Short mmCIF file of C-alpha atoms in Angstrom, two decimals:
data_model
loop_
_atom_site.label_atom_id
_atom_site.label_comp_id
_atom_site.label_asym_id
_atom_site.label_seq_id
_atom_site.Cartn_x
_atom_site.Cartn_y
_atom_site.Cartn_z
CA UNK A 88 0.00 0.00 0.00
CA UNK A 89 1.44 3.39 -1.04
CA UNK A 90 2.06 6.13 1.49
CA UNK A 91 0.28 9.47 1.64
CA UNK A 92 2.39 12.63 1.40
CA UNK A 93 0.74 15.59 3.10
CA UNK A 94 1.59 19.23 2.34
CA UNK A 95 0.22 21.60 5.01
CA UNK A 96 -0.08 25.34 4.79
CA UNK A 97 2.94 27.06 6.37
CA UNK A 98 2.09 28.81 9.65
CA UNK A 99 5.38 30.67 10.19
CA UNK A 100 4.82 34.46 10.01
CA UNK A 101 5.31 35.92 6.49
CA UNK A 102 6.20 32.49 5.04
CA UNK A 103 4.73 32.30 1.54
CA UNK A 104 6.47 29.18 0.27
CA UNK A 105 4.85 25.78 -0.10
CA UNK A 106 6.63 22.43 0.13
CA UNK A 107 5.51 21.08 -3.25
CA UNK A 108 4.03 22.43 -6.47
CA UNK A 109 1.56 20.94 -8.99
CA UNK A 110 4.31 20.01 -11.44
CA UNK A 111 6.06 17.93 -8.77
CA UNK A 112 2.78 16.43 -7.51
CA UNK A 113 2.50 14.59 -10.82
CA UNK A 114 6.00 13.19 -10.41
CA UNK A 115 5.33 12.04 -6.84
CA UNK A 116 2.20 10.22 -7.98
CA UNK A 117 4.18 8.47 -10.74
CA UNK A 118 6.65 7.43 -8.03
CA UNK A 119 3.79 5.62 -6.32
CA UNK A 120 2.72 8.07 -3.60
CA UNK A 121 -0.64 9.63 -2.89
CA UNK A 122 -0.54 13.39 -2.31
CA UNK A 123 -2.83 15.52 -0.14
CA UNK A 124 -2.54 19.32 0.00
CA UNK A 125 -4.18 21.54 2.59
CA UNK A 126 -6.59 24.00 1.01
CA UNK A 127 -4.88 27.35 0.44
CA UNK A 128 -1.35 25.98 1.01
CA UNK A 129 -0.10 27.35 -2.31
CA UNK A 130 -2.12 30.56 -2.53
CA UNK A 131 0.69 32.86 -1.38
CA UNK A 132 2.99 31.31 -4.02
CA UNK A 133 0.35 31.64 -6.78
CA UNK A 134 -0.55 27.93 -6.86
CA UNK A 135 -4.30 27.56 -6.56
CA UNK A 136 -6.13 24.54 -5.15
CA UNK A 137 -7.48 23.82 -8.61
CA UNK A 138 -3.98 23.44 -10.11
CA UNK A 139 -3.13 20.90 -7.41
CA UNK A 140 -6.41 19.07 -8.01
CA UNK A 141 -5.73 18.90 -11.78
CA UNK A 142 -2.25 17.48 -11.03
CA UNK A 143 -3.86 14.63 -9.06
CA UNK A 144 -3.60 15.84 -5.47
CA UNK A 145 -6.39 15.57 -2.93
CA UNK A 146 -7.38 18.92 -1.43
CA UNK A 147 -8.01 18.67 2.31
CA UNK A 148 -9.71 21.37 4.36
CA UNK A 149 -8.10 22.03 7.71
CA UNK A 150 -4.64 21.28 9.09
CA UNK A 151 -5.82 18.69 11.63
CA UNK A 152 -7.43 16.52 8.97
CA UNK A 153 -4.39 16.76 6.69
CA UNK A 154 -1.86 15.82 9.40
CA UNK A 155 -4.08 12.95 10.58
CA UNK A 156 -4.13 11.21 7.19
CA UNK A 157 -0.52 11.89 6.15
CA UNK A 158 2.15 9.19 6.49
CA UNK A 159 4.82 11.63 5.32
CA UNK A 160 4.65 15.40 5.79
CA UNK A 161 6.54 17.78 3.50
CA UNK A 162 7.17 21.16 5.11
CA UNK A 163 9.31 24.23 4.51
CA UNK A 164 9.74 25.63 8.02
CA UNK A 165 10.06 23.51 11.12
CA UNK A 166 6.76 22.57 12.76
CA UNK A 167 5.18 24.69 15.50
CA UNK A 168 4.24 23.13 18.83
CA UNK A 169 0.66 22.74 17.63
CA UNK A 170 1.86 20.99 14.46
CA UNK A 171 4.07 18.63 16.47
CA UNK A 172 0.94 17.58 18.34
CA UNK A 173 -0.83 16.92 15.01
CA UNK A 174 1.96 14.70 13.64
CA UNK A 175 0.93 11.04 13.57
CA UNK A 176 2.84 8.87 15.99
CA UNK A 177 5.49 7.02 14.00
CA UNK A 178 5.04 9.37 11.02
CA UNK A 179 7.75 10.91 8.87
CA UNK A 180 8.52 14.64 8.67
CA UNK A 181 10.77 16.24 6.04
CA UNK A 182 11.72 19.93 6.06
CA UNK A 183 14.06 22.53 7.54
CA UNK A 184 14.57 21.52 11.18
CA UNK A 185 17.96 23.06 12.20
CA UNK A 186 18.61 20.46 14.95
CA UNK A 187 21.54 22.36 16.50
CA UNK A 188 19.43 25.46 17.06
CA UNK A 189 16.23 23.64 18.11
CA UNK A 190 17.02 20.99 20.77
CA UNK A 191 13.56 21.33 22.36
CA UNK A 192 11.84 20.69 19.02
CA UNK A 193 14.02 17.60 18.54
CA UNK A 194 12.88 16.18 21.88
CA UNK A 195 9.22 16.88 21.09
CA UNK A 196 9.49 15.11 17.73
CA UNK A 197 11.34 12.17 19.27
CA UNK A 198 8.51 11.81 21.79
CA UNK A 199 6.13 11.29 18.84
CA UNK A 200 8.24 8.28 17.70
CA UNK A 201 8.70 10.14 14.43
CA UNK A 202 11.31 9.76 11.72
CA UNK A 203 12.59 13.24 10.87
CA UNK A 204 14.73 14.15 7.87
CA UNK A 205 16.23 17.64 8.16
CA UNK A 206 16.91 18.91 4.68
CA UNK A 207 19.34 21.44 6.18
CA UNK A 208 21.53 18.60 7.51
CA UNK A 209 22.33 17.18 4.07
CA UNK A 210 26.08 16.43 3.67
CA UNK A 211 26.84 18.99 0.98
CA UNK A 212 30.25 17.52 0.16
CA UNK A 213 28.64 14.51 -1.57
CA UNK A 214 28.38 15.21 -5.29
CA UNK A 215 25.28 13.06 -5.73
CA UNK A 216 23.54 15.04 -2.97
CA UNK A 217 23.51 18.25 -5.03
CA UNK A 218 20.10 17.49 -6.52
CA UNK A 219 18.66 17.39 -2.97
CA UNK A 220 20.55 20.44 -1.69
CA UNK A 221 17.75 22.80 -0.69
CA UNK A 222 20.17 25.08 1.14
CA UNK A 223 21.90 25.84 -2.15
CA UNK A 224 18.71 26.30 -4.17
CA UNK A 225 17.19 28.64 -1.59
CA UNK A 226 20.44 30.57 -1.05
CA UNK A 227 20.64 31.31 -4.77
CA UNK A 228 17.15 32.81 -4.67
CA UNK A 229 18.03 34.83 -1.55
CA UNK A 230 21.19 36.25 -3.15
CA UNK A 231 19.25 37.40 -6.19
CA UNK A 232 16.50 38.95 -4.07
CA UNK A 233 19.03 40.76 -1.86
CA UNK A 234 20.27 42.72 -4.87
CA UNK A 235 16.69 43.54 -5.88
CA UNK A 236 15.99 44.85 -2.37
CA UNK A 237 19.20 46.89 -2.48
CA UNK A 238 18.22 48.38 -5.84
CA UNK A 239 14.78 49.24 -4.46
CA UNK A 240 16.28 51.09 -1.49
CA UNK A 241 19.09 52.75 -3.48
CA UNK A 242 18.46 56.19 -4.92
CA UNK A 243 20.29 55.78 -8.22
CA UNK A 244 20.81 53.49 -11.19
CA UNK A 245 23.15 50.55 -10.79
CA UNK A 246 24.72 51.07 -14.21
CA UNK A 247 26.57 54.19 -15.25
CA UNK A 248 24.93 56.43 -17.84
CA UNK A 249 25.81 59.53 -19.81
CA UNK A 250 22.70 61.43 -20.83
CA UNK A 251 21.78 64.94 -21.95
CA UNK A 252 20.53 65.53 -18.40
CA UNK A 253 23.86 64.61 -16.84
CA UNK A 254 26.29 61.84 -16.04
CA UNK A 255 25.36 59.00 -13.68
CA UNK A 256 28.27 57.06 -12.15
CA UNK A 257 27.86 53.29 -11.71
CA UNK A 258 26.97 52.02 -8.25
CA UNK A 259 29.70 50.31 -6.27
CA UNK A 260 28.59 47.11 -4.53
CA UNK A 261 30.61 45.18 -1.95
CA UNK A 262 29.52 41.63 -1.06
CA UNK A 263 30.86 40.06 2.13
CA UNK A 264 30.91 36.30 1.64
CA UNK A 265 31.10 34.50 -1.70
CA UNK A 266 29.14 31.36 -0.94
CA UNK A 267 26.11 30.37 -3.01
CA UNK A 268 24.08 33.43 -1.95
CA UNK A 269 27.04 35.75 -2.40
CA UNK A 270 27.85 34.44 -5.87
CA UNK A 271 24.20 34.83 -6.90
CA UNK A 272 24.31 38.42 -5.64
CA UNK A 273 27.56 39.09 -7.51
CA UNK A 274 26.13 37.84 -10.79
CA UNK A 275 22.90 39.82 -10.37
CA UNK A 276 24.61 43.08 -9.39
CA UNK A 277 27.14 42.79 -12.22
CA UNK A 278 24.38 42.11 -14.75
CA UNK A 279 22.66 45.32 -13.59
CA UNK A 280 25.82 47.25 -14.44
CA UNK A 281 27.30 47.86 -10.99
CA UNK A 282 30.98 47.75 -10.09
CA UNK A 283 31.09 44.67 -7.86
CA UNK A 284 33.68 43.75 -5.26
CA UNK A 285 33.57 40.70 -3.00
CA UNK A 286 35.50 39.03 -0.24
CA UNK A 287 35.52 35.59 1.35
CA UNK A 288 37.73 33.82 3.83
CA UNK A 289 38.09 30.96 1.31
CA UNK A 290 40.73 32.00 -1.21
CA UNK A 291 39.61 29.33 -3.70
CA UNK A 292 36.41 31.26 -4.53
CA UNK A 293 38.38 34.17 -6.02
CA UNK A 294 38.18 32.71 -9.53
CA UNK A 295 34.42 32.25 -9.19
CA UNK A 296 34.02 35.89 -8.17
CA UNK A 297 36.02 37.08 -11.18
CA UNK A 298 34.14 34.76 -13.56
CA UNK A 299 30.85 36.41 -12.54
CA UNK A 300 32.14 39.90 -13.23
CA UNK A 301 33.32 40.86 -9.75
CA UNK A 302 36.65 41.88 -8.25
CA UNK A 303 37.98 39.76 -5.38
CA UNK A 304 39.23 41.90 -2.49
CA UNK A 305 41.87 40.00 -0.55
CA UNK A 306 42.49 40.44 3.16
CA UNK A 307 46.10 41.33 3.88
CA UNK A 308 46.60 38.30 6.12
CA UNK A 309 47.52 34.75 5.19
CA UNK A 310 45.21 32.11 6.67
CA UNK A 311 43.19 29.26 5.16
CA UNK A 312 39.46 29.83 5.67
CA UNK A 313 37.82 26.66 4.36
CA UNK A 314 35.79 24.75 6.93
CA UNK A 315 34.06 21.40 6.79
CA UNK A 316 31.05 20.70 4.60
CA UNK A 317 31.67 23.54 2.16
CA UNK A 318 31.33 26.27 4.80
CA UNK A 319 33.81 28.86 6.01
CA UNK A 320 35.43 28.39 9.42
CA UNK A 321 35.91 30.79 12.31
CA UNK A 322 39.09 32.75 11.64
CA UNK A 323 41.84 33.79 14.05
CA UNK A 324 41.75 37.17 15.82
CA UNK A 325 44.63 38.42 13.66
CA UNK A 326 42.74 37.63 10.48
CA UNK A 327 39.52 39.16 11.83
CA UNK A 328 41.31 42.43 12.65
CA UNK A 329 42.78 42.61 9.14
CA UNK A 330 39.34 41.79 7.75
CA UNK A 331 37.73 44.59 9.78
CA UNK A 332 40.27 47.05 8.43
CA UNK A 333 39.43 45.98 4.88
CA UNK A 334 35.67 46.25 5.55
CA UNK A 335 36.13 49.74 7.00
CA UNK A 336 37.93 50.83 3.84
CA UNK A 337 35.25 49.36 1.59
CA UNK A 338 32.45 50.96 3.65
CA UNK A 339 33.90 54.40 2.95
CA UNK A 340 34.14 53.74 -0.79
CA UNK A 341 31.08 51.73 -1.85
CA UNK A 342 27.37 52.55 -2.13
CA UNK A 343 25.90 49.16 -1.25
CA UNK A 344 27.06 46.39 1.08
CA UNK A 345 25.47 42.92 1.03
CA UNK A 346 26.51 40.56 3.83
CA UNK A 347 26.01 36.79 3.66
CA UNK A 348 28.34 35.38 6.34
CA UNK A 349 26.97 32.50 8.42
CA UNK A 350 28.65 29.77 10.47
CA UNK A 351 26.54 26.59 11.02
CA UNK A 352 25.17 26.28 14.55
CA UNK A 353 26.47 29.70 15.67
CA UNK A 354 25.23 33.30 15.64
CA UNK A 355 26.13 35.31 12.57
CA UNK A 356 29.55 37.00 12.91
CA UNK A 357 29.53 40.78 13.26
CA UNK A 358 31.35 42.18 10.26
CA UNK A 359 29.97 45.71 9.88
CA UNK A 360 30.28 47.90 12.97
CA UNK A 361 28.28 51.01 13.82
CA UNK A 362 31.37 53.11 13.09
CA UNK A 363 31.58 51.60 9.57
CA UNK A 364 27.91 52.43 8.98
CA UNK A 365 28.50 56.02 10.11
CA UNK A 366 31.42 56.32 7.65
CA UNK A 367 29.28 55.37 4.63
CA UNK A 368 27.94 57.97 2.23
CA UNK A 369 24.38 59.24 2.88
CA UNK A 370 21.90 57.23 0.84
CA UNK A 371 23.98 54.06 0.96
CA UNK A 372 22.35 50.68 1.55
CA UNK A 373 23.24 47.59 3.59
CA UNK A 374 21.36 44.33 2.97
CA UNK A 375 22.03 41.94 5.85
CA UNK A 376 21.18 38.45 4.61
CA UNK A 377 22.18 36.96 7.99
CA UNK A 378 19.53 38.95 9.88
CA UNK A 379 17.60 35.85 10.95
CA UNK A 380 20.70 34.59 12.82
CA UNK A 381 21.40 37.96 14.47
CA UNK A 382 22.86 39.79 11.49
CA UNK A 383 26.35 40.65 10.24
CA UNK A 384 25.79 44.36 10.98
CA UNK A 385 25.64 45.69 14.53
CA UNK A 386 22.72 47.98 13.67
CA UNK A 387 20.54 45.41 11.88
CA UNK A 388 17.00 45.02 13.17
CA UNK A 389 15.79 41.57 12.02
CA UNK A 390 12.67 41.67 9.90
CA UNK A 391 12.83 45.42 9.26
CA UNK A 392 14.41 48.04 7.01
CA UNK A 393 15.70 50.96 9.12
CA UNK A 394 17.67 54.13 8.39
CA UNK A 395 20.63 54.91 10.65
CA UNK A 396 23.33 57.51 10.03
CA UNK A 397 21.66 58.15 6.68
CA UNK A 398 22.18 54.51 5.62
CA UNK A 399 19.28 52.16 4.88
CA UNK A 400 19.86 48.82 6.62
CA UNK A 401 17.64 46.05 5.21
CA UNK A 402 17.28 43.16 7.67
CA UNK A 403 14.47 41.18 6.06
CA UNK A 404 14.32 37.57 7.18
CA UNK A 405 12.03 36.44 4.37
CA UNK A 406 14.09 37.19 1.25
CA UNK A 407 13.48 33.72 -0.19
CA UNK A 408 9.78 33.94 0.59
CA UNK A 409 9.58 37.19 -1.40
CA UNK A 410 10.12 35.06 -4.52
CA UNK A 411 7.74 32.38 -3.32
CA UNK A 412 6.81 30.82 -6.66
CA UNK A 413 10.40 30.35 -7.79
CA UNK A 414 11.76 29.19 -4.44
CA UNK A 415 8.82 26.80 -3.89
CA UNK A 416 9.42 25.19 -7.28
CA UNK A 417 13.12 24.65 -6.57
CA UNK A 418 12.43 23.34 -3.06
CA UNK A 419 9.74 20.96 -4.34
CA UNK A 420 12.23 19.51 -6.82
CA UNK A 421 14.76 19.01 -4.01
CA UNK A 422 12.20 17.06 -1.97
CA UNK A 423 11.17 15.00 -4.99
CA UNK A 424 14.80 13.95 -5.56
CA UNK A 425 15.00 13.02 -1.89
CA UNK A 426 11.84 10.92 -2.26
CA UNK A 427 13.49 9.11 -5.16
CA UNK A 428 16.51 8.32 -2.99
CA UNK A 429 14.26 7.05 -0.19
CA UNK A 430 12.59 4.66 -2.63
CA UNK A 431 15.82 3.22 -4.02
CA UNK A 432 16.09 0.38 -1.53
CA UNK A 433 12.70 -1.00 -2.51
CA UNK A 434 12.36 -3.84 -4.97
CA UNK A 435 9.97 -1.78 -7.07
CA UNK A 436 10.96 1.87 -7.19
CA UNK A 437 7.45 3.21 -7.91
CA UNK A 438 5.58 1.45 -5.10
CA UNK A 439 5.29 4.53 -2.88
CA UNK A 440 7.21 3.02 0.06
CA UNK A 441 10.23 4.73 1.62
CA UNK A 442 13.13 3.52 3.72
CA UNK A 443 15.61 5.73 5.56
CA UNK A 444 18.68 3.65 4.77
CA UNK A 445 21.24 4.51 7.45
CA UNK A 446 24.01 2.90 5.41
CA UNK A 447 23.62 5.64 2.79
CA UNK A 448 25.84 8.62 3.76
CA UNK A 449 23.41 11.19 2.33
CA UNK A 450 20.31 9.71 3.99
CA UNK A 451 22.22 9.12 7.23
CA UNK A 452 23.21 12.78 7.36
CA UNK A 453 19.62 13.91 6.72
CA UNK A 454 18.03 11.60 9.27
CA UNK A 455 18.17 13.43 12.61
CA UNK A 456 15.53 11.21 14.29
CA UNK A 457 14.84 7.57 13.37
CA UNK A 458 11.65 6.09 14.79
CA UNK A 459 11.89 8.23 17.92
CA UNK A 460 15.65 7.81 18.43
CA UNK A 461 17.71 10.98 18.02
CA UNK A 462 20.48 10.18 15.52
CA UNK A 463 21.92 13.66 15.20
CA UNK A 464 24.74 14.54 14.84
CA UNK A 465 25.75 11.90 12.31
CA UNK A 466 29.11 10.14 12.43
CA UNK A 467 31.91 11.38 10.23
CA UNK A 468 31.39 10.29 6.61
CA UNK A 469 33.22 7.20 5.50
CA UNK A 470 36.39 7.89 3.60
CA UNK A 471 36.82 5.97 0.36
CA UNK A 472 39.29 3.12 0.58
CA UNK A 473 42.72 4.01 -0.70
CA UNK A 474 43.52 2.32 -4.00
CA UNK A 475 45.98 -0.54 -3.68
CA UNK A 476 49.54 0.43 -4.31
CA UNK A 477 50.79 -0.74 -7.65
CA UNK A 478 54.36 -1.98 -7.57
CA UNK A 479 56.43 -0.33 -10.23
CA UNK A 480 58.14 -2.84 -12.50
CA UNK A 481 61.89 -2.90 -12.19
CA UNK A 482 63.56 -1.08 -15.04
CA UNK A 483 65.98 -3.38 -16.76
CA UNK A 484 69.42 -1.88 -17.15
CA UNK A 485 70.56 -2.37 -20.72
CA UNK A 486 73.74 -4.35 -21.11
CA UNK A 487 76.75 -2.33 -22.05
CA UNK A 488 77.60 -2.60 -25.73
CA UNK A 489 81.13 -2.99 -26.84
CA UNK A 490 82.65 -1.34 -29.79
CA UNK A 491 82.98 2.10 -31.35
CA UNK A 492 85.99 2.71 -29.09
CA UNK A 493 83.89 4.30 -26.33
CA UNK A 494 84.14 1.77 -23.53
CA UNK A 495 80.73 0.23 -24.28
CA UNK A 496 78.55 3.26 -23.38
CA UNK A 497 75.26 3.69 -25.27
CA UNK A 498 75.20 7.50 -25.08
CA UNK A 499 77.91 8.08 -27.73
CA UNK A 500 75.93 5.84 -30.07
CA UNK A 501 72.90 8.20 -29.68
CA UNK A 502 75.19 11.16 -30.35
CA UNK A 503 76.51 9.49 -33.47
CA UNK A 504 73.00 8.89 -34.78
CA UNK A 505 72.14 12.55 -34.22
CA UNK A 506 75.27 13.64 -36.05
CA UNK A 507 74.40 11.34 -38.97
CA UNK A 508 70.89 12.80 -39.15
CA UNK A 509 72.23 16.35 -39.23
CA UNK A 510 74.77 15.33 -41.88
CA UNK A 511 72.06 13.86 -44.11
CA UNK A 512 69.91 16.97 -43.63
CA UNK A 513 72.83 19.25 -44.49
CA UNK A 514 73.58 17.22 -47.63
CA UNK A 515 69.90 17.44 -48.66
CA UNK A 516 69.91 21.19 -48.19
CA UNK A 517 73.12 21.53 -50.23
CA UNK A 518 71.62 19.46 -53.06
CA UNK A 519 68.46 21.58 -53.11
CA UNK A 520 70.47 24.81 -52.97
CA UNK A 521 72.77 23.75 -55.80
CA UNK A 522 70.04 22.67 -58.21
CA UNK A 523 66.86 24.62 -57.35
CA UNK A 524 66.08 28.05 -58.85
CA UNK A 525 66.52 31.18 -56.75
CA UNK A 526 62.78 31.77 -56.42
CA UNK A 527 62.31 28.26 -55.03
CA UNK A 528 65.04 28.77 -52.43
CA UNK A 529 63.33 31.91 -51.11
CA UNK A 530 59.99 30.12 -50.78
CA UNK A 531 61.59 26.99 -49.38
CA UNK A 532 63.32 29.01 -46.64
CA UNK A 533 60.00 30.56 -45.64
CA UNK A 534 58.40 27.09 -45.70
CA UNK A 535 61.03 25.62 -43.35
CA UNK A 536 60.72 28.53 -40.94
CA UNK A 537 56.91 28.26 -41.03
CA UNK A 538 57.13 24.54 -40.21
CA UNK A 539 59.40 25.24 -37.26
CA UNK A 540 57.22 28.06 -35.89
CA UNK A 541 54.04 26.02 -36.42
CA UNK A 542 55.55 23.05 -34.60
CA UNK A 543 56.59 25.21 -31.64
CA UNK A 544 53.16 26.91 -31.48
CA UNK A 545 50.98 23.82 -31.74
CA UNK A 546 52.95 21.24 -29.76
CA UNK A 547 53.61 23.59 -26.84
CA UNK A 548 49.87 24.05 -26.30
CA UNK A 549 48.04 21.95 -23.69
CA UNK A 550 46.14 19.13 -25.45
CA UNK A 551 42.88 20.38 -23.89
CA UNK A 552 43.27 23.59 -25.92
CA UNK A 553 43.96 21.96 -29.27
CA UNK A 554 40.35 22.18 -30.40
CA UNK A 555 39.98 25.93 -29.61
CA UNK A 556 43.29 26.37 -31.43
CA UNK A 557 41.57 25.21 -34.61
CA UNK A 558 40.07 28.66 -35.03
CA UNK A 559 43.62 30.05 -35.26
CA UNK A 560 44.87 27.29 -37.56
CA UNK A 561 41.90 27.86 -39.87
CA UNK A 562 42.94 31.49 -40.18
CA UNK A 563 46.52 30.44 -40.96
CA UNK A 564 45.23 27.86 -43.45
CA UNK A 565 43.31 30.54 -45.33
CA UNK A 566 46.53 32.54 -45.73
CA UNK A 567 48.31 29.43 -47.06
CA UNK A 568 45.48 28.82 -49.52
CA UNK A 569 45.68 32.38 -50.85
CA UNK A 570 49.46 32.16 -51.27
CA UNK A 571 49.20 28.81 -53.03
CA UNK A 572 46.54 30.09 -55.44
CA UNK A 573 48.82 32.97 -56.38
CA UNK A 574 51.59 30.51 -57.20
CA UNK A 575 49.33 28.30 -59.32
CA UNK A 576 47.61 31.14 -61.21
CA UNK A 577 49.26 32.38 -64.43
CA UNK A 578 51.18 35.68 -64.25
CA UNK A 579 48.89 38.71 -64.32
CA UNK A 580 51.39 41.18 -65.79
CA UNK A 581 53.36 40.98 -69.00
CA UNK A 582 56.99 40.16 -68.68
CA UNK A 583 56.56 38.12 -65.48
CA UNK A 584 57.95 34.60 -65.86
CA UNK A 585 55.55 31.72 -65.15
CA UNK A 586 56.13 29.90 -61.84
CA UNK A 587 58.35 26.88 -61.80
CA UNK A 588 56.56 23.51 -62.09
CA UNK A 589 58.01 22.44 -58.73
CA UNK A 590 56.41 25.49 -57.12
CA UNK A 591 53.10 24.79 -58.87
CA UNK A 592 52.96 21.23 -57.56
CA UNK A 593 53.94 22.27 -54.03
CA UNK A 594 51.25 24.95 -54.11
CA UNK A 595 48.70 22.41 -55.31
CA UNK A 596 49.62 20.06 -52.45
CA UNK A 597 49.40 22.95 -49.99
CA UNK A 598 45.89 23.78 -51.17
CA UNK A 599 44.79 20.14 -50.80
CA UNK A 600 46.17 19.81 -47.27
CA UNK A 601 44.78 23.20 -46.26
CA UNK A 602 41.32 22.28 -47.54
CA UNK A 603 41.36 19.11 -45.44
CA UNK A 604 42.48 21.07 -42.38
CA UNK A 605 39.86 23.81 -42.79
CA UNK A 606 37.01 21.40 -43.46
CA UNK A 607 37.98 19.22 -40.50
CA UNK A 608 38.24 22.26 -38.22
CA UNK A 609 34.78 23.48 -39.09
CA UNK A 610 33.33 19.97 -38.78
CA UNK A 611 34.81 19.45 -35.32
CA UNK A 612 33.70 22.92 -34.19
CA UNK A 613 30.17 22.20 -35.39
CA UNK A 614 30.10 18.96 -33.41
CA UNK A 615 31.32 20.78 -30.29
CA UNK A 616 28.59 23.42 -30.62
CA UNK A 617 25.98 20.69 -31.06
CA UNK A 618 26.95 19.27 -27.66
CA UNK A 619 25.70 22.46 -25.98
CA UNK A 620 22.40 22.61 -27.84
CA UNK A 621 19.28 21.06 -26.29
#
C-alpha cells in the first residue's frame, strides 16, 4: 500500500512558500505516492487549489485533517508546537529543522516516535547530494533577491549612464561572503551594471568571483578559511582584525554592502560595525542576509528596514519567501529527488514506500531522528578506501655494448646517430640549394621557418586547448590557400615569368592539405557546438 504525502499550509509568520508544487505532484504520484494538499497551502505562491487538483492531489480542508491522514509530511519551516501535536505517531517529517538550534523541538518530535529528515543537515560535500541540496537552491534565490531589495532602497541606477541631463556614475557594490548566496548576488549586481567587489575567507572562490564579473578583495593576512562541509570556518583574531580594516575601507568607498556570512550552529559573525555604517555615504544601503541569525551588521534590526546615520539597513528575514513561486518550485524539486533516494532500496521503485537507509551517507546525514531515536549529529562520513599500491616494475638496465671505441657506453651511439641525421639533412639542403632556382630557395626558406614556428606553437599548447586552437589554424590555413593560389595562377602582368613547375605542384599540395584542415576544423567545431544545444 502506497504512502500518503501531506503538504500543510505554512504557519510561520510571512512564510509564503509551499513544500511542493503541482508540477512535482504529478512526479510524486508516478513514483507511487498519494498526495494531499491543505486547502490554500499554495495561494501565497500563486498555486491555486485547482492546479493541485488537476495534477492529481487531494485537497483537504483544515490542518488537523491533513496531518491525521498523512504518512509523510513535506514542510518548509520547522513545525510549530501545535503541528508537532498533530503529527501522527510514527510518522515521517521532512523539512528545515535546524537540529543544532532547536534541541527542544528535537525532543518533542522524538517523543512522537517520528522519523525526521532535516533537509538542512544534508552532507553537501557529496556530489550526488547536489540534486537534494535545498540550502543551495534557496540561497541562490536569496542572493538574487538581496540585490533587488538593495536596488529598491538605493536612490540611483546601478549602471553608469551619460545622458543629456547629466552623467550618472555606476553604483559600487561590496559583497561580504562568496558562498552560493554571495555568488548569486555578484552575478545579479554585475548584470545590472554595478561595479562589484567581493571578499571571502576561502581563497579558492576568487576565480568564481572574477568569472561572474566581480573583483575579489583580498584580506592582507595569510590564513586558510575553508571549513568542513563547504562552509567557512571561524578565523583567528589576527585575520579578523585585518578583515575589519578591509571592511572599513570598503564601507567608505562603496554605495551598497550585502553581507552573507553565516557559520553553522552559531550566531552570525559581526562584520559591519556602527562606526563603519556612520562612515558610509548618505543614501547608501546595507542588505544583511544573515539577519535571521542575528545579522552581520551591529545595527541590523531583524525583519525590518531601518535608516541609521543616513544609511538604509535592510534586515528582512524572508528574502526567499519574497520570490515564493520560484523558491517553492526549486524546493519541491529538491524534496522530490529526496523521495526518489528514499525509494531506491525498494524492490519496485514506484511502489510509494520509503526507507531511511542509514548505510547511505546522504540519507544518514539527513536523518536526525529515526523512529523516535535521536540520531543527530551523524558520524563522520566514511572515507573511500585508498587504492591498492601498484608496484612499479623494475627497469631493466641495458647491457653495455662494446665497440665504437667508447668503452661500451650507449650515449655516444645516440650522439653518433644525431650527427648522422644532421649530416644527411645538411647534404639534402646543399643538393636543393645547388640545383633549385633562386625563387624556389626563397619560398623553401619561408616554408622551413613556417614549419618550425608552427611546430613550436601547436605542440607547446596543452592538449585540452587543441580544439579551440583550430580557429587560429583555420585562419593560418586561409593565408596558405591564398598564397598557393597565387603561385598556381598564371602571371597577371606581362613580362613576369611563369612559376616553376616544382612550385606549382607544391602549391597544389598545400591547397589540398589546407582544404582538409579547414574542413575538419569546421566539422569538429560544429560537433562541439551541437553538444551544448538542447
